[in-house]
XYZ file of C-alpha atoms in Angstrom:
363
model
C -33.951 -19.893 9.635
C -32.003 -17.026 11.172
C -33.867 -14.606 9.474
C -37.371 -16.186 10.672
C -36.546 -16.239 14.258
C -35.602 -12.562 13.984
C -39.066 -12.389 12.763
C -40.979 -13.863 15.378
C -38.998 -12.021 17.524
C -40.954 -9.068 16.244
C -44.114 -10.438 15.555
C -44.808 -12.274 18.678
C -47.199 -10.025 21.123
C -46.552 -13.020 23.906
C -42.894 -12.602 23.955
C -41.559 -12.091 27.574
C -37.963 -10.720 26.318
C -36.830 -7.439 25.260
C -35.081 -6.918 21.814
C -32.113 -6.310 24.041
C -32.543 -9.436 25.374
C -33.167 -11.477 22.582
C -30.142 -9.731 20.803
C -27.449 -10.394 23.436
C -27.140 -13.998 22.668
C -26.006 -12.573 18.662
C -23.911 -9.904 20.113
C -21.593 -13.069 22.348
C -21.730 -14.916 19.303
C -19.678 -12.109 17.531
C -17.446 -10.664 19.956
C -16.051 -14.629 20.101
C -14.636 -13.731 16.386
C -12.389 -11.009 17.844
C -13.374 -8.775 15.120
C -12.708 -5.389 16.191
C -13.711 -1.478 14.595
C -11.013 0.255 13.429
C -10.254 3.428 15.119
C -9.340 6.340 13.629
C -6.797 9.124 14.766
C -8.212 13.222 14.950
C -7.461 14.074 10.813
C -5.915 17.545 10.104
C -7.633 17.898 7.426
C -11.601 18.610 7.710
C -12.715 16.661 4.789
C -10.381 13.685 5.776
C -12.183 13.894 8.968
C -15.746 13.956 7.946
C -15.154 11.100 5.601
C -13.485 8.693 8.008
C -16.254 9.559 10.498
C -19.420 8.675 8.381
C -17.439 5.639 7.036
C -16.873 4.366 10.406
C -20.210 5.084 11.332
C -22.288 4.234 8.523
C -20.240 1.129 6.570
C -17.955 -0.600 9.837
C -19.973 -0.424 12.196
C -22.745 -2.437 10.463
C -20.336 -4.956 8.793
C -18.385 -5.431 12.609
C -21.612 -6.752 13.524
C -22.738 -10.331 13.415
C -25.327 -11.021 10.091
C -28.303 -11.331 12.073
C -28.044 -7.733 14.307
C -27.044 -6.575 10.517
C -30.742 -7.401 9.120
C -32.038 -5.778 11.989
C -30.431 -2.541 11.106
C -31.037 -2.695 7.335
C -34.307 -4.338 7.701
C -37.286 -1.741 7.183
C -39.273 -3.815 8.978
C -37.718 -3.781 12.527
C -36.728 -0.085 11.880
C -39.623 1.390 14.527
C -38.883 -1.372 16.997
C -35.185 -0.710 16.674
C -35.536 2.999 16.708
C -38.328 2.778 19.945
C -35.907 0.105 21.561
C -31.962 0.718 20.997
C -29.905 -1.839 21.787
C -26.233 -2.285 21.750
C -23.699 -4.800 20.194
C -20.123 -5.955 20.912
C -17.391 -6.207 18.553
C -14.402 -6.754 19.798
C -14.271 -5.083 23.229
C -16.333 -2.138 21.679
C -19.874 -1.491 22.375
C -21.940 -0.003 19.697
C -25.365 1.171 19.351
C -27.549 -0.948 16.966
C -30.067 1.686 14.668
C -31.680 2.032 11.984
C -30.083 2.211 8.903
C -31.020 2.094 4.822
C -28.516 0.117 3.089
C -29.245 1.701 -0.276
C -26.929 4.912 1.595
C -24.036 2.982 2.923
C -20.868 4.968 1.940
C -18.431 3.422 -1.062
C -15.469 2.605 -1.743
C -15.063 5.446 -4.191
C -15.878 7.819 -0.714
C -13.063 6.121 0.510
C -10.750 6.846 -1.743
C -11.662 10.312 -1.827
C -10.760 10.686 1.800
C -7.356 9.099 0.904
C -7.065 11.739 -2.092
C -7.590 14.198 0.438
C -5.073 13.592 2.941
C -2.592 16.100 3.453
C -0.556 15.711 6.712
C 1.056 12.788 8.162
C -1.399 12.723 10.980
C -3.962 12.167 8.286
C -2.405 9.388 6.934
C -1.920 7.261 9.787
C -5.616 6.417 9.286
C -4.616 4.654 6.249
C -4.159 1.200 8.400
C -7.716 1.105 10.092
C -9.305 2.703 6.972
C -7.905 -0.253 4.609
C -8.659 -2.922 7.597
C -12.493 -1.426 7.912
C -12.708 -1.605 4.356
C -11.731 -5.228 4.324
C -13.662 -6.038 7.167
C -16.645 -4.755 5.104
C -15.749 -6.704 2.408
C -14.965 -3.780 -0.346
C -11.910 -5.355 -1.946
C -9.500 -2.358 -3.182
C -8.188 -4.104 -6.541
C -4.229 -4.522 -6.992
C -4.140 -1.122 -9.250
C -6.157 0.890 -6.610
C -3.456 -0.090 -4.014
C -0.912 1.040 -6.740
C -2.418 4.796 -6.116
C -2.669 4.440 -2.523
C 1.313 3.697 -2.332
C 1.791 7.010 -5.104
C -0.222 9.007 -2.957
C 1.558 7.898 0.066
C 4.931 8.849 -1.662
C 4.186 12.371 -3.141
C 2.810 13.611 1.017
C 5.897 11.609 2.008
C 3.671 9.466 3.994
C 6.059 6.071 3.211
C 6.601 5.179 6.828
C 2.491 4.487 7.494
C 2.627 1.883 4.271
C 4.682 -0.370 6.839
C 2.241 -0.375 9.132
C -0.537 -1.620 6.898
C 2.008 -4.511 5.681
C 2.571 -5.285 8.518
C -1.114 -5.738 9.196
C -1.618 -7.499 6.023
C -4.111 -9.908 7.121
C -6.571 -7.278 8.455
C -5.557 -4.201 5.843
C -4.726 -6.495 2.674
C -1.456 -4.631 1.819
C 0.273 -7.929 1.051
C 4.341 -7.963 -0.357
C 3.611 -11.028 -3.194
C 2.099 -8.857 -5.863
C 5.239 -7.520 -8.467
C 3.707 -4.322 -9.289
C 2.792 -3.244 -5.951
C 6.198 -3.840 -4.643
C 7.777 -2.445 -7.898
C 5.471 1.224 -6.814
C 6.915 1.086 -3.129
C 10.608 1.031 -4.261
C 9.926 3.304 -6.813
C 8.353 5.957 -4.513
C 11.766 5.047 -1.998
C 13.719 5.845 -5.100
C 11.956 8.833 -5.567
C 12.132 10.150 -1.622
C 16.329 9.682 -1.737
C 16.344 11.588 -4.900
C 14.156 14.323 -3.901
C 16.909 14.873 -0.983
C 19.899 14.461 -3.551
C 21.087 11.378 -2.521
C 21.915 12.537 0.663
C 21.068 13.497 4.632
C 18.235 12.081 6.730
C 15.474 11.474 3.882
C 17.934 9.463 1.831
C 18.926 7.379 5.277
C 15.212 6.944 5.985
C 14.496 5.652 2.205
C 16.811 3.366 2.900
C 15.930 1.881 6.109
C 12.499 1.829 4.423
C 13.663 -0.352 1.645
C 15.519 -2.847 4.286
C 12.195 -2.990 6.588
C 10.402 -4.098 3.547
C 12.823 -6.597 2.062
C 12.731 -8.227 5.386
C 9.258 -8.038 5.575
C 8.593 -9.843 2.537
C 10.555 -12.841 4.193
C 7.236 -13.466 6.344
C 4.729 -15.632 6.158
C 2.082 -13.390 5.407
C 4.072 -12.059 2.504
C 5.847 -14.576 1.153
C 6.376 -15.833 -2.901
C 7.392 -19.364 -3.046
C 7.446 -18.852 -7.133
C 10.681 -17.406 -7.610
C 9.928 -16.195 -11.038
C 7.004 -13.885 -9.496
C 8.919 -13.078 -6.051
C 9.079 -9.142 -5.917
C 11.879 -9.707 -3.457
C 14.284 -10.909 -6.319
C 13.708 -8.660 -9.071
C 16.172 -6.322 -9.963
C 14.002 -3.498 -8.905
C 14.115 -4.481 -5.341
C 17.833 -4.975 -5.535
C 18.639 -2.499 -7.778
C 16.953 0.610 -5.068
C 18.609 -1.191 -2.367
C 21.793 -1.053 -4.152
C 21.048 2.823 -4.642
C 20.020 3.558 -1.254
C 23.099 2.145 0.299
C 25.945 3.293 -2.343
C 24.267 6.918 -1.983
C 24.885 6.239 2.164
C 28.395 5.409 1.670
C 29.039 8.154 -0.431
C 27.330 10.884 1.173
C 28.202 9.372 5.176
C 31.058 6.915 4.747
C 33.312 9.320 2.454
C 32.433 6.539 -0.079
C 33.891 3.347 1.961
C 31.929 0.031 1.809
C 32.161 -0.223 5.603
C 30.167 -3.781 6.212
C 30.649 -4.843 2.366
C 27.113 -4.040 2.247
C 27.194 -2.126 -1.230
C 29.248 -4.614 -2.776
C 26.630 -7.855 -1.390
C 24.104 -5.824 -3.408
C 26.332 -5.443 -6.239
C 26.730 -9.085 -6.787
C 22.964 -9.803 -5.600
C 21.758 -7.550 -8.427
C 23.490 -9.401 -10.898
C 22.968 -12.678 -9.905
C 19.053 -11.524 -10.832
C 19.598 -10.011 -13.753
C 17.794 -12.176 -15.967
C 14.396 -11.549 -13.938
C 14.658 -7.700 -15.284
C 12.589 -5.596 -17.782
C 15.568 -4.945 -19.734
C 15.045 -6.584 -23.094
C 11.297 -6.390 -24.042
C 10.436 -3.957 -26.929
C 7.503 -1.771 -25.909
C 5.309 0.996 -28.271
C 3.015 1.624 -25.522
C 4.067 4.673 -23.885
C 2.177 3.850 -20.726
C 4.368 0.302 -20.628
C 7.479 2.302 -21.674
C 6.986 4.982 -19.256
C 6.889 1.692 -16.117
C 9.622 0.238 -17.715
C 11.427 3.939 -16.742
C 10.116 4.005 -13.488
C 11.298 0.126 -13.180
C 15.020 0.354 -14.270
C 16.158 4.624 -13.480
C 16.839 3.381 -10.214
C 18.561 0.326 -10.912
C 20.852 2.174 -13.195
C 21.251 5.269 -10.545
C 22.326 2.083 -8.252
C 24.766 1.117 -10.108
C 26.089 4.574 -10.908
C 26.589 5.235 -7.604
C 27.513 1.840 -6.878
C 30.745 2.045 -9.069
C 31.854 5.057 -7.266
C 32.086 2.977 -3.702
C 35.380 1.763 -2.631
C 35.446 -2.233 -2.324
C 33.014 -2.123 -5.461
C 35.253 0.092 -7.555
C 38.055 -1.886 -5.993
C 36.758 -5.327 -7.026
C 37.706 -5.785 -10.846
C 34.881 -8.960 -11.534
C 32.006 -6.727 -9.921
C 33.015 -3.688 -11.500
C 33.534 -4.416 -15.047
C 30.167 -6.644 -14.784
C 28.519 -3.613 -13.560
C 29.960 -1.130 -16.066
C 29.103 -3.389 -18.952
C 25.540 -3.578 -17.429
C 24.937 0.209 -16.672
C 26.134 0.913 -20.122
C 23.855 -1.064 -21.803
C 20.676 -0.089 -19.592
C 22.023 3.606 -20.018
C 21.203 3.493 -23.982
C 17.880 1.474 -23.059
C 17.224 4.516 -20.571
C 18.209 7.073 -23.279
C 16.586 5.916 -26.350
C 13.185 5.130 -24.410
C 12.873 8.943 -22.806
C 12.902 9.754 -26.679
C 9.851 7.776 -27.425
C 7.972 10.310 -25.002
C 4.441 11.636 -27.214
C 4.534 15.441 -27.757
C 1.983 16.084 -24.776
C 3.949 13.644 -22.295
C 7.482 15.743 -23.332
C 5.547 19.170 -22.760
C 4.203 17.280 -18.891
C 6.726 14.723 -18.257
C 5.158 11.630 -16.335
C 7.012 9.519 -13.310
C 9.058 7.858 -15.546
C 10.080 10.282 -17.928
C 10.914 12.663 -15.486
C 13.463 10.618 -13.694
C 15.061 9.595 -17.075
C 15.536 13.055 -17.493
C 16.954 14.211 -13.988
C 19.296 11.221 -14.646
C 20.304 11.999 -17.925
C 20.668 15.441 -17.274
C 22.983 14.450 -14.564
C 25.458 12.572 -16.848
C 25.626 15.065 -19.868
């Protein structure tokens, strides 16, 4: 019926309104939703910029509207009345311009993603939140394993910091904390930030502030697990890093003393969870292998380090649980980097490669 009246709204030659007019009643109707555009920051990078421009432009803008102004964008019909008549639109407290538009052209999601491959700088990246929200506003779901990417991408420009922000906007970016394997690719790309700085100095400190931001983060509503055998939050991963991060503090800030017991709590947290790990499944897959690597290297480094910590060294129960535990996951470690296929030995991947810094480390 919608659709009909916008019809006679165009067909009538006795109508005494505008298409303004007639349109404003639509336009209240949708900034009541408090749907807003996202907004983008000025992009360093030119191609970044050009892509976040024509999605704005060309995909939000048309979804921000309410369904009926929509049809009278992507309608061919109304296009010469539109185009001979502009009118403009509210969404949110924005005011847009309401045009013509072929929705055969409407950017993708794959255009999308190739801005996100593209970003460079920081500044680039902190138009990852409004990017993800405009793409959900649009309704282009980016599937679980796409977000995966997002977070590696994120890690290698050592853009971690912006991936709070979109958590912390889960409900308009979709970045929720429930889902194991994206949670399992943020702590691995934490892991992978302290290690790049050796353990040590302002990177490793912000890795691990990171971590705790997240873990607390994941105690919220919009994150939450109430299955504790799929809650990312108790895995050994997330407790394992945490464990890392903070023994590789103490050592490198705290001349290796447990000040607040800290190191220790994770110590006894970690194997408390133990039996939630990837520890004990046999793999041939190299691709499963090589995220079983990416999963545990950093639950071993934490306990490495961990042992080295006074008050965890010092505390005969934890330690010798620990020891026993590293030294098994050590020969798990160790014989799976040796499963590595010819080509993957010759170009290591993630997980492989820290087997092999860690290894290398303890021969």
């Amino acid at each position: 019926m919608a659709q009909n009246a916008v019809g006679r709204l165009f067909r009538s030659h006795n109508a005494t309104t505008t298409l303004r007019q007639s349109v404003g009643s639509f336009t209240q109707q949708r900034s009541a939703s408090g749907r807003a555009l996202p907004h983008f920051r000025t992009a360093d990078t030119i191609e970044v910029e050009e892509a976040l421009d024509r999605l704005r432009e060309e995909l939000f803008v048309p979804f921000g509207v309410g369904v009926r102004q929509r049809r009278l964008m992507f309608r061919q019909k109304y296009a010469e009345k539109l185009a001979q008549e502009p009118v403009t639109a509210s969404v949110g407290d924005e005011e847009v311009t309401l045009r013509p538009m072929n929705p055969h052209t409407l950017p993708t999601k794959n255009e999308a993603f190739e801005a996100i491959a593209h970003m460079k700088t920081y500044n680039d990246w902190r138009n990852l939140s409004p990017l993800l929200s405009g793409l959900k506003m649009s309704n282009r779901i980016v599937k679980p394993s796409r977000m995966e990417w997002i977070v590696r991408k994120a890690g290698e420009a050592d853009a971690l910091g912006v991936l709070l922000g979109c958590a912390r906007r889960a409900k308009i970016t979709g970045m929720r904390l429930n889902d194991v394997d994206l949670v399992q690719r943020i702590f691995f790309e934490l892991h992978r930030k302290a290690q790049r700085a050796g353990f040590q100095g302002v990177e490793a400190s912000k890795a691990l502030s990171f971590a705790r931001q997240f873990t607390e983060m994941m105690e919220s509503p919009d994150h939450v697990e109430h299955d504790i055998t799929r809650d990312p939050k108790r895995r050994p991963f997330v407790i394992g890093t945490l464990l890392e991060l903070a023994a590789a503090r103490a050592l490198s800030e705290f001349e290796g003393k447990d000040l607040k017991g800290e190191v220790r709590v994770y110590a006894q947290r970690l194997l408390a969870c133990w039996k939630l790990g990837n520890f004990d499944r046999e793999e041939k897959d190299w691709v499963a292998i090589d995220r079983m690597l990416q999963e545990n290297v950093p639950i071993l480094t934490g306990m490495k380090l961990a042992l080295q910590v006074k008050g965890v060294s010092s505390d005969r129960t934890v330690s010798l649980s620990l020891k026993s535990h590293s030294d098994k996951l050590a020969t798990l470690v160790a014989n799976q980097a040796k499963l590595a296929p010819a080509d993957v030995q010759a170009n290591p991947s993630l997980g492989l490669q820290q087997a092999r810094i860690l290894l290398e480390e303890q021969s």
